[in-house]
Short mmCIF file of C-alpha atoms in Angstrom, two decimals:
data_model
loop_
_atom_site.label_atom_id
_atom_site.label_comp_id
_atom_site.label_asym_id
_atom_site.label_seq_id
_atom_site.Cartn_x
_atom_site.Cartn_y
_atom_site.Cartn_z
CA MET A 283 89.45 11.48 118.19
CA ASN A 284 88.41 13.07 115.53
CA LEU A 285 88.55 13.16 111.73
CA GLN A 286 91.21 15.76 110.96
CA GLN A 287 93.50 13.23 113.22
CA LEU A 288 92.61 10.27 111.27
CA GLU A 289 93.72 11.98 108.33
CA TYR A 290 96.85 12.89 109.51
CA ILE A 291 97.55 9.62 110.93
CA ILE A 292 96.91 7.82 107.52
CA ALA A 293 98.61 10.39 105.60
CA VAL A 294 101.77 9.71 108.15
CA ASP A 295 101.26 5.90 107.31
CA THR A 296 101.08 6.09 103.72
CA HIS A 297 103.89 9.03 103.13
CA ARG A 298 106.17 7.69 105.71
CA HIS A 299 107.29 10.83 107.04
CA PHE A 300 105.61 13.46 108.87
CA GLY A 301 106.90 16.45 107.06
CA SER A 302 105.87 15.34 103.39
CA ALA A 303 102.14 13.96 105.37
CA ALA A 304 101.91 17.45 106.60
CA ARG A 305 102.65 19.02 102.89
CA ALA A 306 99.72 16.56 101.58
CA CYS A 307 97.42 17.47 104.67
CA HIS A 308 98.11 21.48 103.55
CA VAL A 309 99.27 22.23 107.35
CA THR A 310 102.62 22.68 108.96
CA GLN A 311 104.77 19.86 110.73
CA PRO A 312 104.52 20.96 113.74
CA THR A 313 100.76 21.23 113.99
CA LEU A 314 100.37 18.00 112.32
CA SER A 315 103.01 16.40 115.06
CA MET A 316 100.92 18.01 117.94
CA MET A 317 97.42 16.64 116.62
CA ILE A 318 99.05 12.82 116.49
CA GLN A 319 100.86 13.62 119.72
CA LYS A 320 97.03 14.77 121.42
CA LEU A 321 95.61 11.67 119.78
CA GLU A 322 97.95 9.65 121.17
CA ASP A 323 98.03 10.92 124.81
CA GLU A 324 94.08 10.55 124.59
CA LEU A 325 93.78 6.76 123.89
CA GLY A 326 96.89 6.32 125.76
CA VAL A 327 99.30 4.42 123.05
CA LYS A 328 102.21 4.98 120.32
CA ILE A 329 101.01 5.09 117.34
CA PHE A 330 104.69 5.75 115.56
CA ASP A 331 108.15 4.68 116.03
CA ARG A 332 109.30 8.29 115.45
CA SER A 333 112.80 6.98 116.43
CA LYS A 334 113.14 5.31 112.74
CA GLN A 335 112.99 6.69 108.88
CA PRO A 336 111.00 5.87 107.37
CA VAL A 337 108.72 6.64 110.14
CA ILE A 338 106.79 3.26 111.11
CA PRO A 339 103.78 2.63 113.19
CA THR A 340 104.24 0.59 116.14
CA GLU A 341 101.93 -2.97 116.48
CA THR A 342 99.47 -0.50 117.98
CA GLY A 343 99.34 1.69 115.76
CA SER A 344 99.12 -0.88 112.97
CA LEU A 345 96.04 -1.98 114.45
CA LEU A 346 94.72 1.37 114.83
CA LEU A 347 95.22 2.06 111.20
#
């Protein structure tokens, strides 16, 4: 886990959209998604429910945020 990944998950939580969060962080959406996916893999949990629009944190994701 690094500070950049934390910045990205906070941005997604704030904007509830990966594209908007990426623009706010000045990165591409694939970069932001990949970094969040790496964090999820490292922690062994899903942070966001990507099947819903707007994107919402999972229960575990809410605790992490």
